[in-house]
Tab-separated table of C-alpha atoms in Angstrom:
chain	number	residue	atom	x	y	z
A	1	MET	CA	12.401	-19.047	10.272
A	2	PRO	CA	9.807	-16.343	10.985
A	3	PRO	CA	10.587	-12.922	9.506
A	4	THR	CA	12.104	-10.337	11.807
A	5	THR	CA	11.814	-7.269	9.550
A	6	ALA	CA	8.878	-5.970	7.517
A	7	VAL	CA	9.026	-3.111	5.033
A	8	VAL	CA	5.622	-1.566	4.346
A	9	LEU	CA	4.956	1.183	1.790
A	10	PRO	CA	2.164	3.799	1.775
A	11	GLY	CA	-0.471	4.412	-0.842
A	12	THR	CA	-0.740	7.202	-3.369
A	13	GLY	CA	-0.482	10.619	-1.752
A	14	SER	CA	-0.057	9.002	1.666
A	15	ASP	CA	3.054	8.637	3.801
A	16	GLU	CA	4.983	6.510	6.275
A	17	VAL	CA	3.145	8.107	9.215
A	18	PHE	CA	-0.072	6.418	8.110
A	19	VAL	CA	1.731	3.132	7.495
A	20	ARG	CA	3.041	3.123	11.050
A	21	SER	CA	-0.398	3.901	12.457
A	22	VAL	CA	-1.844	0.890	10.602
A	23	PHE	CA	0.881	-1.734	10.951
A	24	SER	CA	3.183	-0.919	13.886
A	25	GLY	CA	0.990	-2.450	16.582
A	26	PRO	CA	-0.018	-5.662	14.783
A	27	LEU	CA	3.569	-6.389	13.720
A	28	ARG	CA	5.080	-5.470	17.080
A	29	ALA	CA	2.735	-7.998	18.720
A	30	LEU	CA	4.484	-10.686	16.647
A	31	GLY	CA	7.991	-9.417	17.389
A	32	ILE	CA	8.439	-8.108	13.842
A	33	ARG	CA	10.226	-4.798	13.328
A	34	LEU	CA	8.518	-2.390	10.942
A	35	LEU	CA	10.482	-0.240	8.521
A	36	ALA	CA	8.343	2.406	6.815
A	37	PRO	CA	10.441	4.489	4.397
A	38	PRO	CA	9.121	7.931	3.398
A	39	PRO	CA	7.854	8.429	-0.158
A	40	PRO	CA	10.465	9.268	-2.807
A	41	PRO	CA	9.621	12.641	-4.357
A	42	GLY	CA	7.542	13.235	-7.466
A	43	ASP	CA	7.915	10.904	-10.421
A	44	ARG	CA	10.571	8.922	-8.526
A	45	LEU	CA	7.809	7.366	-6.411
A	46	ALA	CA	7.744	3.910	-8.011
A	47	ASP	CA	11.370	3.508	-9.071
A	48	GLY	CA	12.584	5.020	-5.817
A	49	TYR	CA	10.582	2.633	-3.668
A	50	LEU	CA	11.656	-0.418	-5.678
A	51	ALA	CA	15.278	0.659	-5.298
A	52	GLU	CA	14.741	1.181	-1.566
A	53	LEU	CA	13.420	-2.368	-1.216
A	54	ASP	CA	16.574	-3.598	-2.976
A	55	ARG	CA	18.717	-1.606	-0.560
A	56	LEU	CA	16.890	-2.725	2.558
A	57	SER	CA	16.986	-6.354	1.472
A	58	GLY	CA	20.741	-6.089	1.031
A	59	GLU	CA	21.032	-4.559	4.484
A	60	HIS	CA	18.592	-6.757	6.432
A	61	GLY	CA	18.311	-9.958	4.412
A	62	PRO	CA	15.008	-11.481	3.245
A	63	LEU	CA	12.049	-9.221	3.974
A	64	LEU	CA	8.373	-9.456	4.730
A	65	VAL	CA	7.173	-6.786	2.309
A	66	GLY	CA	3.871	-5.028	2.034
A	67	GLY	CA	1.974	-1.869	1.441
A	68	ILE	CA	-1.321	-0.059	1.327
A	69	SER	CA	-3.017	0.503	-2.042
A	70	PHE	CA	-0.258	1.573	-4.466
A	71	GLY	CA	2.291	0.478	-1.869
A	72	ALA	CA	0.752	-3.008	-2.031
A	73	HIS	CA	1.237	-2.991	-5.804
A	74	LEU	CA	4.897	-1.994	-5.522
A	75	SER	CA	5.693	-4.506	-2.784
A	76	ALA	CA	4.075	-7.298	-4.800
A	77	GLU	CA	5.940	-6.182	-7.928
A	78	TRP	CA	9.225	-6.339	-6.025
A	79	ALA	CA	8.358	-9.731	-4.528
A	80	VAL	CA	7.544	-11.160	-7.971
A	81	ARG	CA	10.961	-10.013	-9.196
A	82	ASN	CA	12.803	-11.145	-6.036
A	83	PRO	CA	11.142	-14.300	-4.686
A	84	GLY	CA	14.331	-15.425	-2.971
A	85	ARG	CA	14.497	-12.195	-0.974
A	86	CYS	CA	10.857	-12.176	0.124
A	87	THR	CA	9.478	-14.120	3.090
A	88	GLY	CA	5.879	-12.974	2.708
A	89	LEU	CA	3.502	-10.289	1.476
A	90	LEU	CA	1.166	-7.930	3.342
A	91	ALA	CA	-1.041	-6.332	0.682
A	92	ALA	CA	-3.699	-3.995	2.066
A	93	LEU	CA	-6.278	-2.504	-0.300
A	94	PRO	CA	-4.881	-3.547	-3.695
A	95	ALA	CA	-6.645	-1.476	-6.330
A	96	TRP	CA	-6.135	-3.231	-9.677
A	97	ASN	CA	-4.234	-5.911	-11.623
A	98	GLY	CA	-1.983	-5.303	-14.598
A	99	PRO	CA	-2.485	-1.951	-16.381
A	100	ALA	CA	-4.541	0.538	-14.371
A	101	GLY	CA	-7.033	1.248	-17.129
A	102	GLN	CA	-10.185	2.817	-15.665
A	103	ALA	CA	-9.691	1.474	-12.144
A	104	PRO	CA	-11.402	3.788	-9.614
A	105	ALA	CA	-8.178	4.406	-7.656
A	106	SER	CA	-6.309	5.340	-10.818
A	107	LEU	CA	-9.052	7.737	-11.914
A	108	ALA	CA	-9.129	9.287	-8.423
A	109	ALA	CA	-5.361	9.812	-8.469
A	110	ARG	CA	-5.506	11.468	-11.892
A	111	LEU	CA	-8.308	13.785	-10.806
A	112	SER	CA	-6.403	14.672	-7.647
A	113	ALA	CA	-3.274	15.401	-9.684
A	114	ASP	CA	-5.261	17.771	-11.904
A	115	LEU	CA	-6.704	19.527	-8.849
A	116	VAL	CA	-3.237	19.984	-7.361
A	117	ALA	CA	-1.780	21.245	-10.639
A	118	GLU	CA	-4.598	23.770	-11.069
A	119	ASN	CA	-5.106	24.898	-7.467
A	120	GLY	CA	-1.942	24.069	-5.530
A	121	VAL	CA	-1.887	21.686	-2.604
A	122	GLY	CA	-3.897	23.930	-0.279
A	123	GLY	CA	-6.554	24.676	-2.876
A	124	ALA	CA	-6.827	21.026	-3.883
A	125	LEU	CA	-7.295	20.007	-0.256
A	126	ALA	CA	-10.088	22.550	0.152
A	127	LYS	CA	-11.878	21.213	-2.924
A	128	SER	CA	-11.307	17.568	-1.910
A	129	SER	CA	-12.598	17.792	1.642
A	130	ASP	CA	-16.336	18.050	0.895
A	131	GLY	CA	-18.075	14.869	1.970
A	132	VAL	CA	-14.833	13.226	3.088
A	133	PRO	CA	-14.746	11.701	6.594
A	134	GLU	CA	-12.917	13.914	9.068
A	135	TRP	CA	-10.180	11.350	9.747
A	136	LEU	CA	-9.432	10.937	6.035
A	137	SER	CA	-9.416	14.697	5.458
A	138	ALA	CA	-6.877	15.066	8.272
A	139	GLU	CA	-4.689	12.301	6.847
A	140	LEU	CA	-4.726	13.867	3.385
A	141	GLY	CA	-4.015	17.316	4.782
A	142	ARG	CA	-0.872	16.120	6.539
A	143	ALA	CA	0.435	13.799	3.838
A	144	TRP	CA	-0.302	15.998	0.811
A	145	ARG	CA	1.456	18.968	2.394
A	146	ARG	CA	4.468	16.776	3.115
A	147	HIS	CA	4.635	15.754	-0.560
A	148	GLY	CA	4.626	19.452	-1.474
A	149	ALA	CA	5.546	20.460	-5.008
A	150	GLY	CA	6.078	16.864	-6.104
A	151	LEU	CA	2.554	15.733	-5.234
A	152	ALA	CA	0.950	16.004	-8.686
A	153	ALA	CA	3.805	14.095	-10.341
A	154	SER	CA	3.649	11.465	-7.610
A	155	LEU	CA	-0.090	10.996	-8.102
A	156	ARG	CA	0.273	10.690	-11.875
A	157	THR	CA	3.109	8.181	-11.504
A	158	ALA	CA	0.962	5.960	-9.322
A	159	ALA	CA	-2.098	6.322	-11.532
A	160	SER	CA	-0.255	5.050	-14.613
A	161	HIS	CA	1.946	2.342	-13.058
A	162	SER	CA	0.929	-1.247	-13.758
A	163	ALA	CA	0.218	-3.569	-10.868
A	164	PRO	CA	1.349	-7.196	-11.051
A	165	ALA	CA	-0.742	-9.213	-13.482
A	166	ILE	CA	-2.727	-12.195	-12.237
A	167	GLU	CA	-0.289	-14.502	-14.013
A	168	GLU	CA	2.629	-12.951	-12.123
A	169	LEU	CA	0.877	-13.341	-8.779
A	170	GLU	CA	0.277	-17.018	-9.549
A	171	GLY	CA	4.037	-17.586	-9.461
A	172	LEU	CA	4.658	-15.873	-6.108
A	173	ASP	CA	4.755	-18.786	-3.661
A	174	VAL	CA	5.070	-16.957	-0.327
A	175	PRO	CA	2.512	-16.536	2.470
A	176	ALA	CA	0.361	-13.531	1.641
A	177	GLY	CA	-2.201	-11.615	3.661
A	178	ILE	CA	-4.560	-9.482	1.586
A	179	GLY	CA	-6.422	-6.773	3.489
A	180	ALA	CA	-9.720	-5.355	2.233
A	181	CYS	CA	-12.341	-2.884	3.388
A	182	VAL	CA	-15.626	-4.267	2.125
A	183	ASP	CA	-17.228	-0.800	1.923
A	184	ASP	CA	-14.396	0.842	-0.049
A	185	PRO	CA	-15.399	1.633	-3.668
A	186	ILE	CA	-11.918	2.929	-4.545
A	187	HIS	CA	-10.249	-0.359	-3.563
A	188	PRO	CA	-12.913	-2.936	-4.456
A	189	VAL	CA	-12.973	-6.033	-2.295
A	190	GLU	CA	-13.236	-8.050	-5.518
A	191	VAL	CA	-9.680	-7.021	-6.376
A	192	ALA	CA	-8.398	-8.263	-3.019
A	193	ARG	CA	-10.183	-11.558	-3.545
A	194	ALA	CA	-8.745	-11.868	-7.058
A	195	TRP	CA	-5.234	-11.365	-5.653
A	196	ALA	CA	-5.856	-14.025	-3.012
A	197	ASP	CA	-7.272	-16.456	-5.590
A	198	ALA	CA	-4.205	-15.982	-7.798
A	199	LEU	CA	-1.521	-16.229	-5.117
A	200	PRO	CA	-0.672	-19.846	-4.209
A	201	ARG	CA	-0.682	-19.214	-0.435
A	202	ALA	CA	-2.974	-16.328	0.433
A	203	GLU	CA	-5.896	-15.399	2.649
A	204	VAL	CA	-8.128	-12.331	2.700
A	205	GLY	CA	-8.733	-10.351	5.892
A	206	GLU	CA	-11.731	-8.034	5.797
A	207	SER	CA	-12.498	-4.825	7.666
A	208	THR	CA	-14.403	-1.617	6.884
A	209	LEU	CA	-13.605	2.036	6.318
A	210	THR	CA	-15.753	2.817	9.328
A	211	ALA	CA	-13.543	0.610	11.500
A	212	LEU	CA	-10.409	2.132	9.952
A	213	GLY	CA	-11.648	5.622	10.782
A	214	ALA	CA	-12.090	4.678	14.428
A	215	ASP	CA	-8.945	2.554	14.723
A	216	ARG	CA	-6.173	2.652	12.111
A	217	GLU	CA	-4.879	-0.734	13.248
A	218	ALA	CA	-8.129	-2.413	12.146
A	219	LEU	CA	-6.762	-2.702	8.609
A	220	GLY	CA	-3.326	-3.789	9.809
A	221	ARG	CA	-4.789	-6.502	12.027
A	222	ALA	CA	-6.975	-7.842	9.235
A	223	THR	CA	-4.004	-8.004	6.860
A	224	VAL	CA	-1.562	-9.510	9.356
A	225	LEU	CA	-4.080	-12.100	10.578
A	226	ALA	CA	-4.702	-13.136	6.951
A	227	TRP	CA	-0.936	-13.536	6.507
A	228	LEU	CA	-0.726	-15.700	9.642
A	229	LYS	CA	-3.508	-17.925	8.296
A	230	ALA	CA	-1.716	-18.210	4.952
A	231	ARG	CA	1.433	-19.403	6.720
């Protein structure tokens, strides 16, 4: 039976508004309802989202789960633990495998957390906007302010949380679409390809940050189309 409900989680410092802008249209075209829960506050980010996936699975039955960046890590972690409750995986922009180590996304989250702790959210946004595309600056401005006082703790939680190891992904036998932006140095396309190589039934869908800036659904379409091919 095709899935009827997808739960998709945002990346570090992002929010459910961005998730909906990326995935609502592509999933709606397939008749799949999107649930995009807001980020749990502060250092509850990871544990809170995993608990929310448990709750939503109990309420709606088996889920198509997914996420963007850190949200992709958490959804895959939950799927590995709950294969009987997962009908598929939509993993956009995975950033690392296993411990974060010196992964670019982890380093960026730690630096952002330090900026927020030292300068407040407004000051950190001012210092982070130089050289950042206008669309991304606007997204950060909205989402970071919504996180408020818990932002630094949220960023540090994500930066230190392990992603599923390659060996864990090898045991997750569900259709998986892995979305990548080939020009994204923070979420290297090589990581997306490593996830797809490890997962038994996975395809990679590629887009670019330039396309994402012009059309948020570009990343969602690439990820969902990869999942359809994997099915």
